[in-house]
Short mmCIF file of C-alpha atoms in Angstrom, two decimals:
data_model
loop_
_atom_site.label_atom_id
_atom_site.label_comp_id
_atom_site.label_asym_id
_atom_site.label_seq_id
_atom_site.Cartn_x
_atom_site.Cartn_y
_atom_site.Cartn_z
CA MET C 908 82.00 118.56 99.38
CA GLU C 909 80.40 117.12 96.23
CA ASN C 910 83.75 116.46 94.34
CA PRO C 911 86.71 116.23 96.53
CA THR C 912 89.99 117.08 94.97
CA THR C 913 92.49 114.34 94.32
CA THR C 914 94.75 116.18 96.75
CA LEU C 915 92.31 115.45 99.52
CA ILE C 916 91.86 111.82 98.52
CA ALA C 917 95.73 111.39 98.58
CA ALA C 918 96.12 113.15 101.88
CA ALA C 919 93.30 111.17 103.43
CA GLY C 920 94.88 107.93 102.30
CA LEU C 921 98.27 108.76 103.87
CA VAL C 922 96.82 110.13 107.18
CA GLY C 923 94.01 107.74 107.24
CA GLY C 924 96.09 104.65 106.47
CA TYR C 925 98.54 105.48 109.33
CA GLY C 926 95.66 106.41 111.68
CA THR C 927 93.81 103.20 110.98
CA ALA C 928 96.83 101.00 111.51
CA ARG C 929 97.78 102.74 114.71
CA TRP C 930 94.35 102.89 116.25
CA THR C 931 93.16 99.38 115.32
CA GLY C 932 96.58 97.78 115.74
CA ASN C 933 95.89 96.14 112.34
CA ARG C 934 98.60 97.13 109.75
CA ARG C 935 96.83 95.37 106.98
CA LEU C 936 93.69 97.38 107.49
CA GLY C 937 95.73 100.45 107.44
CA GLY C 938 97.46 99.37 104.29
CA ALA C 939 93.99 98.68 102.71
CA VAL C 940 93.04 102.25 103.45
CA LEU C 941 96.34 103.60 102.06
CA ALA C 942 95.92 101.37 98.87
CA ALA C 943 92.24 102.22 98.27
CA ALA C 944 92.91 106.00 98.55
CA GLY C 945 96.11 105.68 96.39
CA ALA C 946 94.30 103.74 93.64
CA GLY C 947 91.48 106.37 93.74
CA ALA C 948 93.97 109.23 93.67
CA ALA C 949 96.02 107.60 90.68
CA TYR C 950 92.70 107.12 88.65
CA ARG C 951 91.69 110.78 89.30
CA TRP C 952 95.19 112.10 88.56
CA ARG C 953 95.17 110.29 85.29
CA ARG C 954 91.93 111.88 84.34
CA THR C 955 92.77 115.39 85.58
CA VAL C 956 96.47 115.81 84.88
CA GLY C 957 97.28 113.17 82.29
CA ALA C 958 99.13 109.82 82.32
CA GLY C 959 102.72 111.07 82.79
CA PRO C 960 102.01 113.33 85.69
CA ALA C 961 99.79 110.70 87.27
CA VAL C 962 102.54 108.14 87.21
CA ALA C 963 104.94 110.67 88.88
CA LEU C 964 102.28 111.67 91.50
CA THR C 965 101.50 108.00 92.29
CA GLY C 966 105.23 107.24 92.64
CA LEU C 967 105.40 110.25 95.00
CA TYR C 968 102.48 108.94 97.05
CA LEU C 969 104.13 105.46 97.28
CA GLY C 970 107.53 107.07 98.03
CA ALA C 971 106.01 109.22 100.73
CA PHE C 972 104.59 106.11 102.37
CA GLY C 973 107.94 104.45 102.24
CA GLY C 974 109.85 107.52 103.26
CA SER C 975 107.68 108.22 106.27
CA HIS C 976 109.13 105.17 108.05
CA PRO C 977 112.76 106.30 108.36
CA LEU C 978 111.71 109.86 108.89
CA ALA C 979 109.63 108.71 111.80
CA LYS C 980 112.65 107.42 113.54
CA ARG C 981 114.06 110.96 113.43
CA ILE C 982 111.10 113.14 114.16
CA GLY C 983 108.21 110.89 115.42
CA ALA C 984 105.47 108.94 113.56
CA TRP C 985 102.72 111.57 113.35
CA PRO C 986 105.10 114.40 112.34
CA ALA C 987 106.72 112.18 109.67
CA VAL C 988 103.18 111.20 108.34
CA LEU C 989 102.08 114.79 108.32
CA ALA C 990 105.25 115.99 106.59
CA VAL C 991 105.14 113.46 103.76
CA THR C 992 101.41 114.13 103.32
CA GLY C 993 102.16 117.90 102.98
CA VAL C 994 104.59 117.16 100.23
CA VAL C 995 102.12 114.98 98.32
CA ALA C 996 99.35 117.47 98.80
CA VAL C 997 101.39 120.39 97.54
CA ALA C 998 102.62 118.43 94.41
CA SER C 999 99.04 117.30 93.66
CA ALA C 1000 97.51 120.77 94.09
CA VAL C 1001 100.29 122.25 91.79
CA ALA C 1002 99.70 119.58 89.14
CA GLU C 1003 95.90 119.98 89.31
CA ARG C 1004 96.09 123.77 89.13
CA GLY C 1005 98.44 123.59 86.16
CA ALA C 1006 96.04 121.26 84.44
CA ALA C 1007 93.04 123.38 85.07
CA ARG C 1008 94.88 126.54 83.66
CA GLU C 1009 95.61 124.52 80.46
CA SER C 1010 92.02 123.59 80.03
#
């Protein structure tokens, strides 16, 4: 894919950050993956959907990361990560689609 959507970047950050931490046993490395993808997504959201929605989507991304922890205690780690990733992905796709229609 020549130009991955921001939705894919954000999803890769959440899933990849958790997977990296889990499989390497290094939470800092997983956090670095999460942060790098989050920064990239925030940058691209700002360019594609504008500053206000970018702030909201970045907040959702960070909230999803934080929210996955208590959710994991109820439904398990991977299901929690996938659930919050789905929420972020849908919100991002809707915002990007809306911005593309306005262009």
